[in-house]
PDB file of C-alpha atoms in Angstrom:
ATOM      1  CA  UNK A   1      -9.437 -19.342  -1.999  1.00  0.00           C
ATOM      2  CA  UNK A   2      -7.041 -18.550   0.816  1.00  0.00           C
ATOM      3  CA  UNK A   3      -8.630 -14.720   0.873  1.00  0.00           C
ATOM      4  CA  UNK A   4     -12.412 -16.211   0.834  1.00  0.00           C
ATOM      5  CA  UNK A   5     -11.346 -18.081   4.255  1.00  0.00           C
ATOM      6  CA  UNK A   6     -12.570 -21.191   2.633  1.00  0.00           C
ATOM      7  CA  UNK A   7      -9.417 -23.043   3.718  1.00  0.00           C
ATOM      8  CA  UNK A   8      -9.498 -21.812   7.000  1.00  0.00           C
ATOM      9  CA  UNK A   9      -6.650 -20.061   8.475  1.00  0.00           C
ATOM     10  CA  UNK A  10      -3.590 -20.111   6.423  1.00  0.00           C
ATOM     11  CA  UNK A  11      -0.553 -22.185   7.923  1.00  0.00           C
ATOM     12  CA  UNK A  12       1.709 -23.249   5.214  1.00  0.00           C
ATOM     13  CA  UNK A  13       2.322 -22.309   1.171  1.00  0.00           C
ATOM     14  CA  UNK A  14       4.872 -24.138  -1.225  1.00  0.00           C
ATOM     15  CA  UNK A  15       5.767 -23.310  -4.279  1.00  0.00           C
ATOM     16  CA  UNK A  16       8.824 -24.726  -7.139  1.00  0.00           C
ATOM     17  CA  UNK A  17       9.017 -23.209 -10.777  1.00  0.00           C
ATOM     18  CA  UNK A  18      11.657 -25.408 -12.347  1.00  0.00           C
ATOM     19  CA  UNK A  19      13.129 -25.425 -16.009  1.00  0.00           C
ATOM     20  CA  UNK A  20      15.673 -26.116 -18.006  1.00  0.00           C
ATOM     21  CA  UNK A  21      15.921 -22.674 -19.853  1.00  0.00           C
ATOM     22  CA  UNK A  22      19.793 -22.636 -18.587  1.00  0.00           C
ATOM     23  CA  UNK A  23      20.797 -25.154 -20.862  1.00  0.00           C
ATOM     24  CA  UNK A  24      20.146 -23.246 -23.868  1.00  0.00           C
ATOM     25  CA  UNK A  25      21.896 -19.863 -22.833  1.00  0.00           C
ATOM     26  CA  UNK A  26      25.809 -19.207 -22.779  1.00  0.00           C
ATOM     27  CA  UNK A  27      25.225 -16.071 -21.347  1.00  0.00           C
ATOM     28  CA  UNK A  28      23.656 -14.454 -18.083  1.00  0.00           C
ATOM     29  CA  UNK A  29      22.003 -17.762 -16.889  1.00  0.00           C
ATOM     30  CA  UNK A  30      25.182 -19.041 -16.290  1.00  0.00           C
ATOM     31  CA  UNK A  31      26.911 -16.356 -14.579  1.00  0.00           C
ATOM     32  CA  UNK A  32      27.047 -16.842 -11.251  1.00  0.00           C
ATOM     33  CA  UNK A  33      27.169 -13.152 -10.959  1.00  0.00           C
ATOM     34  CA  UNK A  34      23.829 -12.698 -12.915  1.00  0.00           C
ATOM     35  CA  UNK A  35      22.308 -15.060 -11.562  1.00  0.00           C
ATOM     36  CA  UNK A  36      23.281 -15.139  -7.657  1.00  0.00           C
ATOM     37  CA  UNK A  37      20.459 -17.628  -6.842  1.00  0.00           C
ATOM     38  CA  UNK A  38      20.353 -20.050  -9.506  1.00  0.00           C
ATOM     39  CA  UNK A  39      17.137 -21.017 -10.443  1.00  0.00           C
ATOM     40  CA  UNK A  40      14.989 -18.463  -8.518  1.00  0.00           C
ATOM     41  CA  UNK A  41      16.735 -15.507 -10.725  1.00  0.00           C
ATOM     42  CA  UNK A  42      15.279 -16.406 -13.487  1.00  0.00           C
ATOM     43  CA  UNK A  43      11.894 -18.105 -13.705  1.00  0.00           C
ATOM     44  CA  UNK A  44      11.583 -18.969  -9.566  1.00  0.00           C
ATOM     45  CA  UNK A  45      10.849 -15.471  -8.785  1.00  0.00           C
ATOM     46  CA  UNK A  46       7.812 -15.791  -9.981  1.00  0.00           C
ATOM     47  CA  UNK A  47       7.201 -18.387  -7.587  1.00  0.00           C
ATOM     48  CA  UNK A  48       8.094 -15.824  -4.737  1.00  0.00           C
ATOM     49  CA  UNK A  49       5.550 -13.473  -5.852  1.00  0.00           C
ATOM     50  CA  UNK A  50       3.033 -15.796  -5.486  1.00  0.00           C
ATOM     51  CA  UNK A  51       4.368 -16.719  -2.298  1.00  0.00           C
ATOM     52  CA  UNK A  52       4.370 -13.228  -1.054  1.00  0.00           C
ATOM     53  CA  UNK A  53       0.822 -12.399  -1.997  1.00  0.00           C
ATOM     54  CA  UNK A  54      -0.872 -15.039  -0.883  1.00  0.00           C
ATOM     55  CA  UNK A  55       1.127 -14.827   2.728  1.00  0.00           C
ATOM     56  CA  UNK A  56       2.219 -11.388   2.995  1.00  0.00           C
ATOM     57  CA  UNK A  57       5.680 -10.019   3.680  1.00  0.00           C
ATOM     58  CA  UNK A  58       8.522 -12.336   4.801  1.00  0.00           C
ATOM     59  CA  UNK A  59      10.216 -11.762   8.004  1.00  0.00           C
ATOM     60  CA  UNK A  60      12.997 -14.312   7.805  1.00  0.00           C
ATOM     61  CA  UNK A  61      14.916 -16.698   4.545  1.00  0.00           C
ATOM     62  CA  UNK A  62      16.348 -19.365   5.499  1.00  0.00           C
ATOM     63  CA  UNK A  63      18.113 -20.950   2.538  1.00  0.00           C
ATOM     64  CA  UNK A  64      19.712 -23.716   1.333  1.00  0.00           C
ATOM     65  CA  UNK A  65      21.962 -23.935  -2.704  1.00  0.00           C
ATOM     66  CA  UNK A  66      23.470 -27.065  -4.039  1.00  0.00           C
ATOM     67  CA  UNK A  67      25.134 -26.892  -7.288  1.00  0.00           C
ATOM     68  CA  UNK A  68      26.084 -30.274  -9.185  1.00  0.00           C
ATOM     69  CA  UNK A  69      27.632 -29.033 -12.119  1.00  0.00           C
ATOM     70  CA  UNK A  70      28.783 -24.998 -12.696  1.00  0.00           C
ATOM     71  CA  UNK A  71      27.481 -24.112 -16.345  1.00  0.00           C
ATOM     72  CA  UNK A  72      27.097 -24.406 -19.781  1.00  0.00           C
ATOM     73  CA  UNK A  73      23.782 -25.944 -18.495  1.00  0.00           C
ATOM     74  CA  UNK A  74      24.099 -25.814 -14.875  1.00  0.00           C
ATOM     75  CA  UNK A  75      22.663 -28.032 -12.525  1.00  0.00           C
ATOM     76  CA  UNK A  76      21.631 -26.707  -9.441  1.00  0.00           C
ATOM     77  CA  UNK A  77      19.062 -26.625  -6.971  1.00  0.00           C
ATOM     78  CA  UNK A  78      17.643 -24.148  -4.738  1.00  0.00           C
ATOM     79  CA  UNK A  79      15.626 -24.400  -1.452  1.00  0.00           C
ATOM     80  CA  UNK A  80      14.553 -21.963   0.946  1.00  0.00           C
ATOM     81  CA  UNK A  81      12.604 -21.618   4.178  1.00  0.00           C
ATOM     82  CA  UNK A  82      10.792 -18.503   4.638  1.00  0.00           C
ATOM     83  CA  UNK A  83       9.052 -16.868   7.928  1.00  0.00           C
ATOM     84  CA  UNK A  84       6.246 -14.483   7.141  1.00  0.00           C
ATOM     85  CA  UNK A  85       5.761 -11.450   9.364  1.00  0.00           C
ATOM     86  CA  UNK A  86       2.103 -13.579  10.137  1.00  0.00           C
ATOM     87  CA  UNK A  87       4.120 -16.492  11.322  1.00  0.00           C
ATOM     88  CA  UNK A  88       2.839 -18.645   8.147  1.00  0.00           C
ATOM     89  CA  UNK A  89       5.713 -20.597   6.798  1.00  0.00           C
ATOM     90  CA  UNK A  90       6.585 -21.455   3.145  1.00  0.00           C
ATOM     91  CA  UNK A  91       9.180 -23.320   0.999  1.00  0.00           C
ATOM     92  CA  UNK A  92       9.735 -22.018  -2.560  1.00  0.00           C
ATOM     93  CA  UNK A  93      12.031 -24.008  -4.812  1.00  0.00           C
ATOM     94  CA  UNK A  94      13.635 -23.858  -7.843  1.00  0.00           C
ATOM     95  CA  UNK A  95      15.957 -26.471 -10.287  1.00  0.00           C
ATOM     96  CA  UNK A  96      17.774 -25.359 -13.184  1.00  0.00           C
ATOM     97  CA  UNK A  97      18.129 -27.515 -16.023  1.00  0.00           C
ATOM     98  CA  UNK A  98      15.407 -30.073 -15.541  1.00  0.00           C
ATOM     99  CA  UNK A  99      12.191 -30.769 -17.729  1.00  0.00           C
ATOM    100  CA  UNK A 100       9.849 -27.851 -16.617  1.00  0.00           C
ATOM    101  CA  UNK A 101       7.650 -28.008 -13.657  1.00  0.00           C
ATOM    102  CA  UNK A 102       5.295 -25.479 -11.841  1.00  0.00           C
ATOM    103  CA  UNK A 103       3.656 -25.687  -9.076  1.00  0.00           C
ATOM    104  CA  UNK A 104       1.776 -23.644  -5.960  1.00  0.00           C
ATOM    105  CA  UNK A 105       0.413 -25.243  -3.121  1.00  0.00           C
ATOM    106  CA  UNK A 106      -1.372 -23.095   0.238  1.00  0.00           C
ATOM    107  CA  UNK A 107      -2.450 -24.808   3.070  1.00  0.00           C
ATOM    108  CA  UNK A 108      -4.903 -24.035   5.252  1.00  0.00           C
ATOM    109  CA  UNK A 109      -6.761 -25.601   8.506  1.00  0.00           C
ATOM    110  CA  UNK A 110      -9.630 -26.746   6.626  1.00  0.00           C
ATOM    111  CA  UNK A 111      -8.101 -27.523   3.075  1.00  0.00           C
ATOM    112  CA  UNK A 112      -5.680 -27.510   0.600  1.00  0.00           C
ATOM    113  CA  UNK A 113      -5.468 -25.414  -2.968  1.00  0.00           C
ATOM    114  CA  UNK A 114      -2.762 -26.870  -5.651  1.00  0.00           C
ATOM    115  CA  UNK A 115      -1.793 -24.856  -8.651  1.00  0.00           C
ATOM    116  CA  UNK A 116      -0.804 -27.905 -10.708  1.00  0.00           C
ATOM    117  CA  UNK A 117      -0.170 -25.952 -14.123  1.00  0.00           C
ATOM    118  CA  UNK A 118      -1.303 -22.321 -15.166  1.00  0.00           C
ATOM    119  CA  UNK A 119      -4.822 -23.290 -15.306  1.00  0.00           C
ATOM    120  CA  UNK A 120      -5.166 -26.624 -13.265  1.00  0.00           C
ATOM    121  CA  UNK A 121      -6.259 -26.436  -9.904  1.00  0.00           C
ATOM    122  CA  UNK A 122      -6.785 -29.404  -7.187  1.00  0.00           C
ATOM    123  CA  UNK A 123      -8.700 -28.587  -4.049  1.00  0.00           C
ATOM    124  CA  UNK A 124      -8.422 -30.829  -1.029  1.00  0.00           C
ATOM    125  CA  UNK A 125     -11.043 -31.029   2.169  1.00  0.00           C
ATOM    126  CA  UNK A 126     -11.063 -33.433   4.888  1.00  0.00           C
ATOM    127  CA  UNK A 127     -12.940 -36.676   4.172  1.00  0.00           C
ATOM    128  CA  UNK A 128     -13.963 -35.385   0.568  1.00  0.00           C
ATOM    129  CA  UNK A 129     -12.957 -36.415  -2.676  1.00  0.00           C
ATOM    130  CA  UNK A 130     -10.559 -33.760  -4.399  1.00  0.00           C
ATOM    131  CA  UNK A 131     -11.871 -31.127  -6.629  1.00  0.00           C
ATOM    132  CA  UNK A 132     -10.276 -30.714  -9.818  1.00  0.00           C
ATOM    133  CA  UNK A 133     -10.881 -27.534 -11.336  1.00  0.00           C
ATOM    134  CA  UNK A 134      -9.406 -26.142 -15.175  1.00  0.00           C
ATOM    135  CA  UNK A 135      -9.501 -23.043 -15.981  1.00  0.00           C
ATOM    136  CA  UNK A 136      -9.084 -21.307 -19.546  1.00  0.00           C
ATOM    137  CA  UNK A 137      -5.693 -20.355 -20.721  1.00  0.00           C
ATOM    138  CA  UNK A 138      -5.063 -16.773 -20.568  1.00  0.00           C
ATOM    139  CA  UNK A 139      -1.983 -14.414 -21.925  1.00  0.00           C
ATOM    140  CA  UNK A 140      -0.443 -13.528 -18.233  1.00  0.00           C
ATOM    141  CA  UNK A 141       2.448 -11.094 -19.607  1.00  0.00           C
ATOM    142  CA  UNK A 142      -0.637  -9.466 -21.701  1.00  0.00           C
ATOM    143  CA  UNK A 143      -3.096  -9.190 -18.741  1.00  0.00           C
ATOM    144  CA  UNK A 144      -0.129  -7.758 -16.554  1.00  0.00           C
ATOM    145  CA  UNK A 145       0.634  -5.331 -18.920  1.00  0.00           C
ATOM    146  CA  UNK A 146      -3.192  -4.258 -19.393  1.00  0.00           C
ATOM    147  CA  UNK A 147      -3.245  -3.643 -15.386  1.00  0.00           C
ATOM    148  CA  UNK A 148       0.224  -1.703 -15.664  1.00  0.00           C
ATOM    149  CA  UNK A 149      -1.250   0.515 -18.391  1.00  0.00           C
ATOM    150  CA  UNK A 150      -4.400   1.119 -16.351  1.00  0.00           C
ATOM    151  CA  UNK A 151      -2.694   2.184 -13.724  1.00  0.00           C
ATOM    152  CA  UNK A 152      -0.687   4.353 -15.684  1.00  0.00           C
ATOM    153  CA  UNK A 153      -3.891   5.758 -16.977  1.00  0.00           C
ATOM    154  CA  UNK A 154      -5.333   6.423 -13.323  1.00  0.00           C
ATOM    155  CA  UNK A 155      -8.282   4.187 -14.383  1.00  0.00           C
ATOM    156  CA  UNK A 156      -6.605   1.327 -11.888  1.00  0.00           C
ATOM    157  CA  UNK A 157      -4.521   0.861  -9.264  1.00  0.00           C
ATOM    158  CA  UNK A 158      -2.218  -1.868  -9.844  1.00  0.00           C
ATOM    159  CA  UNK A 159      -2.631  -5.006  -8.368  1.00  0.00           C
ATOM    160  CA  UNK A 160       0.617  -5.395  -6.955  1.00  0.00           C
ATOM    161  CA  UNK A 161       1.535  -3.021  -4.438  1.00  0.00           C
ATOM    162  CA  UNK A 162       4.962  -1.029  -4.146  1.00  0.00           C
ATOM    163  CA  UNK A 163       5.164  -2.373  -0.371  1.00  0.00           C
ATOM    164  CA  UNK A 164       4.839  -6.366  -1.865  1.00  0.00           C
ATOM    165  CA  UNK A 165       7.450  -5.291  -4.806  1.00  0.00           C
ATOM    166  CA  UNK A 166       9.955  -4.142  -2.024  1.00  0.00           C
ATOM    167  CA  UNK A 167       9.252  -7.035   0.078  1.00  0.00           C
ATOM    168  CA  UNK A 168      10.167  -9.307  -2.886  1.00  0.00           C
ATOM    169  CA  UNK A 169      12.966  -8.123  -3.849  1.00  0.00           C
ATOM    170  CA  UNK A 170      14.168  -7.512  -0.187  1.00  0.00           C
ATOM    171  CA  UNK A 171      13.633 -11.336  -0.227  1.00  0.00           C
ATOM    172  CA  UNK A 172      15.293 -12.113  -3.301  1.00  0.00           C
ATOM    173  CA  UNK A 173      18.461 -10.059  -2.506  1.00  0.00           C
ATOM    174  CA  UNK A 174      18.451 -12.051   1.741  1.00  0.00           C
ATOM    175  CA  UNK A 175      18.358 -15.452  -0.812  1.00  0.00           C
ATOM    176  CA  UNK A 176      20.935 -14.418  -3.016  1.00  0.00           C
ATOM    177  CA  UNK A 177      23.370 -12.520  -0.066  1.00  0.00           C
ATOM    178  CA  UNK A 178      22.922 -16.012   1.603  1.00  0.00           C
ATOM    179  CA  UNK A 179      24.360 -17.844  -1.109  1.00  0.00           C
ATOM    180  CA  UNK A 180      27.145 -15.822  -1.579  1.00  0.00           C
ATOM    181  CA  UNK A 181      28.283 -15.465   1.982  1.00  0.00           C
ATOM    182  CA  UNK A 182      27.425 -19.396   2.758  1.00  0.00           C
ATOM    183  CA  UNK A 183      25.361 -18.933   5.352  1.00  0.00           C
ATOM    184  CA  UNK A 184      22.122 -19.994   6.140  1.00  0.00           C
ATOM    185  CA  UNK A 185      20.002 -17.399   7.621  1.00  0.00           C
ATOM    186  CA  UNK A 186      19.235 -14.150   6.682  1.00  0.00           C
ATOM    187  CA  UNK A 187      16.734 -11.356   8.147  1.00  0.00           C
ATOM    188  CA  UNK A 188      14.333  -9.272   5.597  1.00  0.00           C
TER     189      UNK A 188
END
C-alpha cells in the first residue's frame, strides 16, 4: 500500500512485537550481554525490518530502555525514535515478558495501513469507514527460505537487499550501543 502511493506520501510508521518468550528461558534471553536491547534482540527485530523496508534506511536512533525487573523473566521495555535518511519518522517498540502482541502501522497523507496480526489488516481514509481486510495464513520462515533458496539457485534475487540487511543491523547495533553507554542518541 505505501509503494502503490495509495496512502499518499509516507510521513510516519510504528511498529511493537511484544512477548513473553523471556519468561520461559534461563539462558541467552536473559543475559544482558546476549541480549543488549531487550526485547528488540529477540522477536522486535523483526519489527525493524519491517520498519526499514517500508521507509528505507535510518539516519538517526534515538532510544529510550526501562527495565523493571533484571531476569529470570525480565521485564523491560524498549522504545526508540528513528530518523530515516527520507526524513519519515518511526517508533518501533518492544516488551519482554507480556502476553504477545504484534503490530505495524504506516502513515501516510491520505491514509492509514494497520498490520493488526499476521494476516489482519485495517485501512483508514479520511471520512470513510475503515477497511478490514484478512488475509490467509501463510508459513513466513517457509516462504523466506523458498526466496533464499531461489536466490541461491540464480532463479531470484532475494527480496531483501544486502544494503537493507546492513542498514538493520547498523540500526540494531546504534540501539543496543545506546543502551549500554546510557545515552540517548546515536547516528547510523
Amino acid at each position: 500500500l505505501v509503494e502503490s502511493g495509495e496512502l499518499g506520501p509516507l510521513i510516519h510508521v510504528e511498529g511493537n512485537f511484544s512477548n513473553e518468550v523471556a519468561a520461559g528461558f534461563t539462558a541467552w534471553r536473559e543475559s544482558f550481554e546476549e541480549t543488549p536491547a531487550g526485547g528488540m534482540t529477540g522477536t522486535g527485530i523483526h519489527v525493524l525490518d519491517t520498519l526499514i523496508r517500508i521507509a528505507g534506511p535510518v539516519r538517526r536512533t534515538h532510544t529510550q530502555f526501562l527495565s523493571l525487573k533484571p531476569g529470570p523473566d525480565p521485564w523491560d521495555s524498549l522504545s526508540v525514535l528513528l530518523e530515516f535518511a527520507s526524513g519519515v519518522g518511526a517508533t518501533p517498540a518492544a516488551v519482554r515478558s507480556t502476553p504477545t502482541f504484534f503490530r505495524v502501522q504506516a502513515f501516510g497523507r491520505n491514509g492509514s495501513a494497520e498490520a493488526v496480526s499476521r494476516t489482519d489488516i485495517i485501512i483508514r481514509k479520511s471520512r470513510a469507514e475503515p477497511l478490514r481486510l484478512k488475509y490467509p495464513e501463510n508459513d513466513s520462515v517457509r516462504v523466506n527460505l523458498e526466496h533464499f533458496a531461489d536466490a541461491i539457485a540464480g532463479s531470484a534475487p532475494y527480496p531483501v537487499t544486502p544494503e537493507t540487511v546492513l542498514n538493520v543491523t547498523d540500526t540494531f547495533v546504534a540501539i543496543a550501543d545506546a543502551i549500554r553507554a546510557g545515552v540517548a542518541e546515536q547516528e547510523v
